Amino acid sequence: MPQQPPQVPQQSDRMAAGSWDLPGRLRQDILSSWKRSLLAGLAPERFEVPHVTEVDEGGPLAWTAAPVMARLTEELVGTGIGILLADSRGHIISRMSGERHVLRLLDKIELAPGSLYDEDHIGTNAIGTAVFQARPSMVAGPEHFADALGEMACAASPVTDADGQLIGVLDLTCAARDFNPLMLPLVKHAVAEITAELAAGRLAIPHGSLALRTGPEDMMLPVPRWADLTDTQRMVAELVAEGLTNRSVGARLFLSPHTVDFHLRQIYRRLGVRSRVELARLAGPPRPNLLPGQAALPIAAQRDPTLQGLLG
């Protein structure tokens, strides 16, 4: 006898008791995901999250996404939203939140670095569904397949490389009562920033080093691992090496001092230095100060017509 297709009810009993206002019928992409979850052998009442001991916390995706996630963390304080980054399989690489209760909420559902949140193991959820569909996904309240996630809401968008290949997913997660439909366009905008930075980092220094001024004769020597920095990190490093404070660097690059400090810690780690003095010594004598034009702006800001107009 041929195998019967999984029977997924068009009307979910959980919708009536759910904490999020859903229509009477499942959206088609949610219904399709529920069918895949059943075919994977999952059951709504069973919730088991696989874990791995090692995640790629130091890869290009994690390094490039970190400052964007840090900025979002600042902007979303008080909203109850956590920011998460996963790889192309759905393994959580990192997470951030400025609110302790949000981190506790994420711990409760085992949404932490090392957890695997793909559809085959978790069922319908924004991260796993975005990985499967390779397009943005939003899952709120009882739209989740697992009962354990019925009081959560999430919006995720895939991150792709220059060739259009899926390399990760950025996700915003909160309690269903705190859900806002604007989470989806917000996470898509953040992914656009990450994608632009990835492309800029790939094209800026193709041979793996940056030549800095090291003497009056303009002799140029490569700085080891400079190409491992993102485009924004390189600009921060140059300005710090010139003696600017975090606040001054932030004003020049349209970043908060907190974000500049975050970049600086990553720069120290990447270049193998421990202080601003060592960074300045590595860079050599100061270069001529640049006027605050487009070359001193983050990639996303360079494309902002308002900022371009202000800079003349």
mmCIF file with all atom_site columns, C-alpha atoms in Angstrom, residues 125-295:
data_model
loop_
_atom_site.group_PDB
_atom_site.id
_atom_site.type_symbol
_atom_site.label_atom_id
_atom_site.label_alt_id
_atom_site.label_comp_id
_atom_site.label_asym_id
_atom_site.label_entity_id
_atom_site.label_seq_id
_atom_site.pdbx_PDB_ins_code
_atom_site.Cartn_x
_atom_site.Cartn_y
_atom_site.Cartn_z
_atom_site.occupancy
_atom_site.B_iso_or_equiv
_atom_site.pdbx_formal_charge
_atom_site.auth_seq_id
_atom_site.auth_comp_id
_atom_site.auth_asym_id
_atom_site.auth_atom_id
_atom_site.pdbx_PDB_model_num
ATOM 1   C CA . ASN A 1 125 ? 10.551 27.609 13.617 1.00 0.00 ? 125 ASN A CA 1
ATOM 2   C CA . ALA A 1 126 ? 11.860 30.751 11.932 1.00 0.00 ? 126 ALA A CA 1
ATOM 3   C CA . ILE A 1 127 ? 15.529 29.677 11.909 1.00 0.00 ? 127 ILE A CA 1
ATOM 4   C CA . GLY A 1 128 ? 14.972 26.157 10.618 1.00 0.00 ? 128 GLY A CA 1
ATOM 5   C CA . THR A 1 129 ? 12.285 27.202 8.160  1.00 0.00 ? 129 THR A CA 1
ATOM 6   C CA . ALA A 1 130 ? 14.455 30.037 6.803  1.00 0.00 ? 130 ALA A CA 1
ATOM 7   C CA . VAL A 1 131 ? 17.275 27.515 6.308  1.00 0.00 ? 131 VAL A CA 1
ATOM 8   C CA . PHE A 1 132 ? 14.985 25.105 4.438  1.00 0.00 ? 132 PHE A CA 1
ATOM 9   C CA . GLN A 1 133 ? 13.292 27.764 2.288  1.00 0.00 ? 133 GLN A CA 1
ATOM 10  C CA . ALA A 1 134 ? 16.414 29.943 1.839  1.00 0.00 ? 134 ALA A CA 1
ATOM 11  C CA . ARG A 1 135 ? 14.188 32.973 2.303  1.00 0.00 ? 135 ARG A CA 1
ATOM 12  C CA . PRO A 1 136 ? 12.899 35.048 5.257  1.00 0.00 ? 136 PRO A CA 1
ATOM 13  C CA . SER A 1 137 ? 10.543 33.355 7.673  1.00 0.00 ? 137 SER A CA 1
ATOM 14  C CA . MET A 1 138 ? 8.269  34.491 10.479 1.00 0.00 ? 138 MET A CA 1
ATOM 15  C CA . VAL A 1 139 ? 6.728  32.069 12.990 1.00 0.00 ? 139 VAL A CA 1
ATOM 16  C CA . ALA A 1 140 ? 4.593  33.330 15.858 1.00 0.00 ? 140 ALA A CA 1
ATOM 17  C CA . GLY A 1 141 ? 2.938  31.629 18.806 1.00 0.00 ? 141 GLY A CA 1
ATOM 18  C CA . PRO A 1 142 ? 1.128  28.386 17.995 1.00 0.00 ? 142 PRO A CA 1
ATOM 19  C CA . GLU A 1 143 ? 2.375  28.470 14.405 1.00 0.00 ? 143 GLU A CA 1
ATOM 20  C CA . HIS A 1 144 ? 5.386  26.637 15.857 1.00 0.00 ? 144 HIS A CA 1
ATOM 21  C CA . PHE A 1 145 ? 5.150  22.872 15.439 1.00 0.00 ? 145 PHE A CA 1
ATOM 22  C CA . ALA A 1 146 ? 6.477  22.076 18.917 1.00 0.00 ? 146 ALA A CA 1
ATOM 23  C CA . ASP A 1 147 ? 4.164  22.797 21.828 1.00 0.00 ? 147 ASP A CA 1
ATOM 24  C CA . ALA A 1 148 ? 7.179  23.984 23.842 1.00 0.00 ? 148 ALA A CA 1
ATOM 25  C CA . LEU A 1 149 ? 7.587  26.937 21.439 1.00 0.00 ? 149 LEU A CA 1
ATOM 26  C CA . GLY A 1 150 ? 3.927  27.926 21.398 1.00 0.00 ? 150 GLY A CA 1
ATOM 27  C CA . GLU A 1 151 ? 4.506  31.017 23.521 1.00 0.00 ? 151 GLU A CA 1
ATOM 28  C CA . MET A 1 152 ? 7.447  32.277 21.423 1.00 0.00 ? 152 MET A CA 1
ATOM 29  C CA . ALA A 1 153 ? 7.685  34.368 18.255 1.00 0.00 ? 153 ALA A CA 1
ATOM 30  C CA . CYS A 1 154 ? 10.591 34.739 15.851 1.00 0.00 ? 154 CYS A CA 1
ATOM 31  C CA . ALA A 1 155 ? 11.575 36.331 12.551 1.00 0.00 ? 155 ALA A CA 1
ATOM 32  C CA . ALA A 1 156 ? 14.633 35.186 10.587 1.00 0.00 ? 156 ALA A CA 1
ATOM 33  C CA . SER A 1 157 ? 16.349 36.042 7.334  1.00 0.00 ? 157 SER A CA 1
ATOM 34  C CA . PRO A 1 158 ? 19.041 34.033 5.516  1.00 0.00 ? 158 PRO A CA 1
ATOM 35  C CA . VAL A 1 159 ? 22.529 35.450 4.953  1.00 0.00 ? 159 VAL A CA 1
ATOM 36  C CA . THR A 1 160 ? 24.078 34.652 1.566  1.00 0.00 ? 160 THR A CA 1
ATOM 37  C CA . ASP A 1 161 ? 27.574 35.028 0.160  1.00 0.00 ? 161 ASP A CA 1
ATOM 38  C CA . ALA A 1 162 ? 28.589 36.829 -3.045 1.00 0.00 ? 162 ALA A CA 1
ATOM 39  C CA . ASP A 1 163 ? 27.513 33.791 -5.070 1.00 0.00 ? 163 ASP A CA 1
ATOM 40  C CA . GLY A 1 164 ? 24.067 33.697 -3.505 1.00 0.00 ? 164 GLY A CA 1
ATOM 41  C CA . GLN A 1 165 ? 24.819 30.606 -1.409 1.00 0.00 ? 165 GLN A CA 1
ATOM 42  C CA . LEU A 1 166 ? 23.223 30.332 2.036  1.00 0.00 ? 166 LEU A CA 1
ATOM 43  C CA . ILE A 1 167 ? 25.874 30.732 4.745  1.00 0.00 ? 167 ILE A CA 1
ATOM 44  C CA . GLY A 1 168 ? 23.774 31.538 7.791  1.00 0.00 ? 168 GLY A CA 1
ATOM 45  C CA . VAL A 1 169 ? 20.620 32.986 9.325  1.00 0.00 ? 169 VAL A CA 1
ATOM 46  C CA . LEU A 1 170 ? 20.022 36.049 11.506 1.00 0.00 ? 170 LEU A CA 1
ATOM 47  C CA . ASP A 1 171 ? 17.065 35.734 13.866 1.00 0.00 ? 171 ASP A CA 1
ATOM 48  C CA . LEU A 1 172 ? 15.042 37.880 16.255 1.00 0.00 ? 172 LEU A CA 1
ATOM 49  C CA . THR A 1 173 ? 13.199 35.954 18.976 1.00 0.00 ? 173 THR A CA 1
ATOM 50  C CA . CYS A 1 174 ? 10.874 37.077 21.757 1.00 0.00 ? 174 CYS A CA 1
ATOM 51  C CA . ALA A 1 175 ? 7.865  35.983 23.785 1.00 0.00 ? 175 ALA A CA 1
ATOM 52  C CA . ALA A 1 176 ? 4.733  35.887 21.629 1.00 0.00 ? 176 ALA A CA 1
ATOM 53  C CA . ARG A 1 177 ? 3.172  38.649 23.748 1.00 0.00 ? 177 ARG A CA 1
ATOM 54  C CA . ASP A 1 178 ? 6.034  40.956 22.710 1.00 0.00 ? 178 ASP A CA 1
ATOM 55  C CA . PHE A 1 179 ? 5.836  40.119 19.010 1.00 0.00 ? 179 PHE A CA 1
ATOM 56  C CA . ASN A 1 180 ? 5.819  42.946 16.482 1.00 0.00 ? 180 ASN A CA 1
ATOM 57  C CA . PRO A 1 181 ? 5.386  42.385 12.713 1.00 0.00 ? 181 PRO A CA 1
ATOM 58  C CA . LEU A 1 182 ? 8.176  44.925 12.131 1.00 0.00 ? 182 LEU A CA 1
ATOM 59  C CA . MET A 1 183 ? 10.640 42.312 13.401 1.00 0.00 ? 183 MET A CA 1
ATOM 60  C CA . LEU A 1 184 ? 10.733 40.788 9.925  1.00 0.00 ? 184 LEU A CA 1
ATOM 61  C CA . PRO A 1 185 ? 11.722 43.939 7.965  1.00 0.00 ? 185 PRO A CA 1
ATOM 62  C CA . LEU A 1 186 ? 14.139 44.814 10.780 1.00 0.00 ? 186 LEU A CA 1
ATOM 63  C CA . VAL A 1 187 ? 16.000 41.509 10.543 1.00 0.00 ? 187 VAL A CA 1
ATOM 64  C CA . LYS A 1 188 ? 16.019 41.714 6.727  1.00 0.00 ? 188 LYS A CA 1
ATOM 65  C CA . HIS A 1 189 ? 17.604 45.177 6.911  1.00 0.00 ? 189 HIS A CA 1
ATOM 66  C CA . ALA A 1 190 ? 20.246 43.921 9.360  1.00 0.00 ? 190 ALA A CA 1
ATOM 67  C CA . VAL A 1 191 ? 21.064 41.016 7.023  1.00 0.00 ? 191 VAL A CA 1
ATOM 68  C CA . ALA A 1 192 ? 21.496 43.496 4.151  1.00 0.00 ? 192 ALA A CA 1
ATOM 69  C CA . GLU A 1 193 ? 24.126 45.292 6.268  1.00 0.00 ? 193 GLU A CA 1
ATOM 70  C CA . ILE A 1 194 ? 25.933 42.024 7.015  1.00 0.00 ? 194 ILE A CA 1
ATOM 71  C CA . THR A 1 195 ? 25.868 41.008 3.351  1.00 0.00 ? 195 THR A CA 1
ATOM 72  C CA . ALA A 1 196 ? 27.297 44.384 2.297  1.00 0.00 ? 196 ALA A CA 1
ATOM 73  C CA . GLU A 1 197 ? 30.099 44.115 4.873  1.00 0.00 ? 197 GLU A CA 1
ATOM 74  C CA . LEU A 1 198 ? 30.912 40.569 3.745  1.00 0.00 ? 198 LEU A CA 1
ATOM 75  C CA . ALA A 1 199 ? 31.164 41.737 0.139  1.00 0.00 ? 199 ALA A CA 1
ATOM 76  C CA . ALA A 1 200 ? 33.281 44.756 1.078  1.00 0.00 ? 200 ALA A CA 1
ATOM 77  C CA . GLY A 1 201 ? 35.641 42.637 3.157  1.00 0.00 ? 201 GLY A CA 1
ATOM 78  C CA . ARG A 1 202 ? 36.094 40.238 0.272  1.00 0.00 ? 202 ARG A CA 1
ATOM 79  C CA . LEU A 1 203 ? 36.826 42.946 -2.296 1.00 0.00 ? 203 LEU A CA 1
ATOM 80  C CA . ALA A 1 204 ? 38.785 45.490 -0.260 1.00 0.00 ? 204 ALA A CA 1
ATOM 81  C CA . ILE A 1 205 ? 42.137 43.719 0.221  1.00 0.00 ? 205 ILE A CA 1
ATOM 82  C CA . PRO A 1 206 ? 42.369 40.717 -2.119 1.00 0.00 ? 206 PRO A CA 1
ATOM 83  C CA . HIS A 1 207 ? 45.929 39.750 -1.192 1.00 0.00 ? 207 HIS A CA 1
ATOM 84  C CA . GLY A 1 208 ? 45.506 39.597 2.560  1.00 0.00 ? 208 GLY A CA 1
ATOM 85  C CA . SER A 1 209 ? 47.326 42.643 3.920  1.00 0.00 ? 209 SER A CA 1
ATOM 86  C CA . LEU A 1 210 ? 47.090 46.401 4.201  1.00 0.00 ? 210 LEU A CA 1
ATOM 87  C CA . ALA A 1 211 ? 50.050 48.630 3.410  1.00 0.00 ? 211 ALA A CA 1
ATOM 88  C CA . LEU A 1 212 ? 50.544 51.347 6.027  1.00 0.00 ? 212 LEU A CA 1
ATOM 89  C CA . ARG A 1 213 ? 52.971 54.280 6.096  1.00 0.00 ? 213 ARG A CA 1
ATOM 90  C CA . THR A 1 214 ? 56.062 53.312 8.130  1.00 0.00 ? 214 THR A CA 1
ATOM 91  C CA . GLY A 1 215 ? 58.587 56.042 7.394  1.00 0.00 ? 215 GLY A CA 1
ATOM 92  C CA . PRO A 1 216 ? 59.312 59.348 5.675  1.00 0.00 ? 216 PRO A CA 1
ATOM 93  C CA . GLU A 1 217 ? 60.106 57.567 2.435  1.00 0.00 ? 217 GLU A CA 1
ATOM 94  C CA . ASP A 1 218 ? 56.602 56.063 2.446  1.00 0.00 ? 218 ASP A CA 1
ATOM 95  C CA . MET A 1 219 ? 58.005 52.546 2.631  1.00 0.00 ? 219 MET A CA 1
ATOM 96  C CA . MET A 1 220 ? 55.014 50.217 2.746  1.00 0.00 ? 220 MET A CA 1
ATOM 97  C CA . LEU A 1 221 ? 54.957 47.081 4.900  1.00 0.00 ? 221 LEU A CA 1
ATOM 98  C CA . PRO A 1 222 ? 52.027 44.648 5.284  1.00 0.00 ? 222 PRO A CA 1
ATOM 99  C CA . VAL A 1 223 ? 50.245 44.303 8.604  1.00 0.00 ? 223 VAL A CA 1
ATOM 100 C CA . PRO A 1 224 ? 49.699 40.596 9.335  1.00 0.00 ? 224 PRO A CA 1
ATOM 101 C CA . ARG A 1 225 ? 46.054 39.423 9.383  1.00 0.00 ? 225 ARG A CA 1
ATOM 102 C CA . TRP A 1 226 ? 44.756 42.884 8.418  1.00 0.00 ? 226 TRP A CA 1
ATOM 103 C CA . ALA A 1 227 ? 42.527 41.281 5.786  1.00 0.00 ? 227 ALA A CA 1
ATOM 104 C CA . ASP A 1 228 ? 40.885 39.220 8.545  1.00 0.00 ? 228 ASP A CA 1
ATOM 105 C CA . LEU A 1 229 ? 39.268 42.431 9.796  1.00 0.00 ? 229 LEU A CA 1
ATOM 106 C CA . THR A 1 230 ? 35.974 43.649 8.401  1.00 0.00 ? 230 THR A CA 1
ATOM 107 C CA . ASP A 1 231 ? 35.848 46.893 6.441  1.00 0.00 ? 231 ASP A CA 1
ATOM 108 C CA . THR A 1 232 ? 34.514 48.771 9.459  1.00 0.00 ? 232 THR A CA 1
ATOM 109 C CA . GLN A 1 233 ? 37.101 47.231 11.797 1.00 0.00 ? 233 GLN A CA 1
ATOM 110 C CA . ARG A 1 234 ? 39.917 48.395 9.523  1.00 0.00 ? 234 ARG A CA 1
ATOM 111 C CA . MET A 1 235 ? 38.616 51.969 9.647  1.00 0.00 ? 235 MET A CA 1
ATOM 112 C CA . VAL A 1 236 ? 38.291 51.801 13.442 1.00 0.00 ? 236 VAL A CA 1
ATOM 113 C CA . ALA A 1 237 ? 41.844 50.438 13.733 1.00 0.00 ? 237 ALA A CA 1
ATOM 114 C CA . GLU A 1 238 ? 43.297 53.222 11.587 1.00 0.00 ? 238 GLU A CA 1
ATOM 115 C CA . LEU A 1 239 ? 41.547 55.963 13.556 1.00 0.00 ? 239 LEU A CA 1
ATOM 116 C CA . VAL A 1 240 ? 42.486 54.460 16.935 1.00 0.00 ? 240 VAL A CA 1
ATOM 117 C CA . ALA A 1 241 ? 46.093 54.143 15.747 1.00 0.00 ? 241 ALA A CA 1
ATOM 118 C CA . GLU A 1 242 ? 45.985 57.888 15.004 1.00 0.00 ? 242 GLU A CA 1
ATOM 119 C CA . GLY A 1 243 ? 45.150 58.514 18.665 1.00 0.00 ? 243 GLY A CA 1
ATOM 120 C CA . LEU A 1 244 ? 41.392 59.140 18.481 1.00 0.00 ? 244 LEU A CA 1
ATOM 121 C CA . THR A 1 245 ? 39.210 58.179 21.459 1.00 0.00 ? 245 THR A CA 1
ATOM 122 C CA . ASN A 1 246 ? 36.310 55.767 21.120 1.00 0.00 ? 246 ASN A CA 1
ATOM 123 C CA . ARG A 1 247 ? 33.893 58.691 21.213 1.00 0.00 ? 247 ARG A CA 1
ATOM 124 C CA . SER A 1 248 ? 35.783 60.528 18.466 1.00 0.00 ? 248 SER A CA 1
ATOM 125 C CA . VAL A 1 249 ? 35.993 57.384 16.339 1.00 0.00 ? 249 VAL A CA 1
ATOM 126 C CA . GLY A 1 250 ? 32.265 56.849 16.824 1.00 0.00 ? 250 GLY A CA 1
ATOM 127 C CA . ALA A 1 251 ? 31.492 60.399 15.757 1.00 0.00 ? 251 ALA A CA 1
ATOM 128 C CA . ARG A 1 252 ? 33.650 59.996 12.649 1.00 0.00 ? 252 ARG A CA 1
ATOM 129 C CA . LEU A 1 253 ? 32.106 56.656 11.640 1.00 0.00 ? 253 LEU A CA 1
ATOM 130 C CA . PHE A 1 254 ? 28.546 57.253 12.902 1.00 0.00 ? 254 PHE A CA 1
ATOM 131 C CA . LEU A 1 255 ? 28.874 54.486 15.512 1.00 0.00 ? 255 LEU A CA 1
ATOM 132 C CA . SER A 1 256 ? 28.178 54.480 19.241 1.00 0.00 ? 256 SER A CA 1
ATOM 133 C CA . PRO A 1 257 ? 31.202 54.386 21.602 1.00 0.00 ? 257 PRO A CA 1
ATOM 134 C CA . HIS A 1 258 ? 29.970 51.000 22.813 1.00 0.00 ? 258 HIS A CA 1
ATOM 135 C CA . THR A 1 259 ? 30.064 49.615 19.270 1.00 0.00 ? 259 THR A CA 1
ATOM 136 C CA . VAL A 1 260 ? 33.533 51.094 18.708 1.00 0.00 ? 260 VAL A CA 1
ATOM 137 C CA . ASP A 1 261 ? 34.748 49.384 21.897 1.00 0.00 ? 261 ASP A CA 1
ATOM 138 C CA . PHE A 1 262 ? 33.260 46.092 20.669 1.00 0.00 ? 262 PHE A CA 1
ATOM 139 C CA . HIS A 1 263 ? 35.090 46.484 17.338 1.00 0.00 ? 263 HIS A CA 1
ATOM 140 C CA . LEU A 1 264 ? 38.310 47.356 19.140 1.00 0.00 ? 264 LEU A CA 1
ATOM 141 C CA . ARG A 1 265 ? 38.260 44.185 21.233 1.00 0.00 ? 265 ARG A CA 1
ATOM 142 C CA . GLN A 1 266 ? 37.798 42.117 18.081 1.00 0.00 ? 266 GLN A CA 1
ATOM 143 C CA . ILE A 1 267 ? 40.667 44.007 16.410 1.00 0.00 ? 267 ILE A CA 1
ATOM 144 C CA . TYR A 1 268 ? 43.013 43.300 19.344 1.00 0.00 ? 268 TYR A CA 1
ATOM 145 C CA . ARG A 1 269 ? 42.202 39.618 19.156 1.00 0.00 ? 269 ARG A CA 1
ATOM 146 C CA . ARG A 1 270 ? 42.602 39.410 15.386 1.00 0.00 ? 270 ARG A CA 1
ATOM 147 C CA . LEU A 1 271 ? 45.885 41.333 15.215 1.00 0.00 ? 271 LEU A CA 1
ATOM 148 C CA . GLY A 1 272 ? 47.387 39.813 18.364 1.00 0.00 ? 272 GLY A CA 1
ATOM 149 C CA . VAL A 1 273 ? 47.759 43.104 20.253 1.00 0.00 ? 273 VAL A CA 1
ATOM 150 C CA . ARG A 1 274 ? 46.606 44.051 23.738 1.00 0.00 ? 274 ARG A CA 1
ATOM 151 C CA . SER A 1 275 ? 46.363 47.831 23.794 1.00 0.00 ? 275 SER A CA 1
ATOM 152 C CA . ARG A 1 276 ? 45.943 50.986 21.738 1.00 0.00 ? 276 ARG A CA 1
ATOM 153 C CA . VAL A 1 277 ? 49.679 51.607 22.123 1.00 0.00 ? 277 VAL A CA 1
ATOM 154 C CA . GLU A 1 278 ? 50.559 48.243 20.564 1.00 0.00 ? 278 GLU A CA 1
ATOM 155 C CA . LEU A 1 279 ? 48.058 48.859 17.768 1.00 0.00 ? 279 LEU A CA 1
ATOM 156 C CA . ALA A 1 280 ? 49.614 52.260 17.037 1.00 0.00 ? 280 ALA A CA 1
ATOM 157 C CA . ARG A 1 281 ? 53.111 50.753 17.090 1.00 0.00 ? 281 ARG A CA 1
ATOM 158 C CA . LEU A 1 282 ? 51.993 48.063 14.648 1.00 0.00 ? 282 LEU A CA 1
ATOM 159 C CA . ALA A 1 283 ? 50.505 50.658 12.308 1.00 0.00 ? 283 ALA A CA 1
ATOM 160 C CA . GLY A 1 284 ? 53.576 52.895 12.395 1.00 0.00 ? 284 GLY A CA 1
ATOM 161 C CA . PRO A 1 285 ? 53.652 56.730 12.344 1.00 0.00 ? 285 PRO A CA 1
ATOM 162 C CA . PRO A 1 286 ? 50.255 58.424 11.927 1.00 0.00 ? 286 PRO A CA 1
ATOM 163 C CA . ARG A 1 287 ? 48.905 58.865 8.449  1.00 0.00 ? 287 ARG A CA 1
ATOM 164 C CA . PRO A 1 288 ? 47.532 62.240 7.277  1.00 0.00 ? 288 PRO A CA 1
ATOM 165 C CA . ASN A 1 289 ? 44.113 62.875 8.778  1.00 0.00 ? 289 ASN A CA 1
ATOM 166 C CA . LEU A 1 290 ? 41.253 62.165 6.408  1.00 0.00 ? 290 LEU A CA 1
ATOM 167 C CA . LEU A 1 291 ? 38.340 64.511 6.082  1.00 0.00 ? 291 LEU A CA 1
ATOM 168 C CA . PRO A 1 292 ? 35.077 62.865 7.177  1.00 0.00 ? 292 PRO A CA 1
ATOM 169 C CA . GLY A 1 293 ? 33.888 61.907 3.717  1.00 0.00 ? 293 GLY A CA 1
ATOM 170 C CA . GLN A 1 294 ? 32.549 58.710 2.234  1.00 0.00 ? 294 GLN A CA 1
ATOM 171 C CA . ALA A 1 295 ? 35.833 56.841 2.700  1.00 0.00 ? 295 ALA A CA 1
#
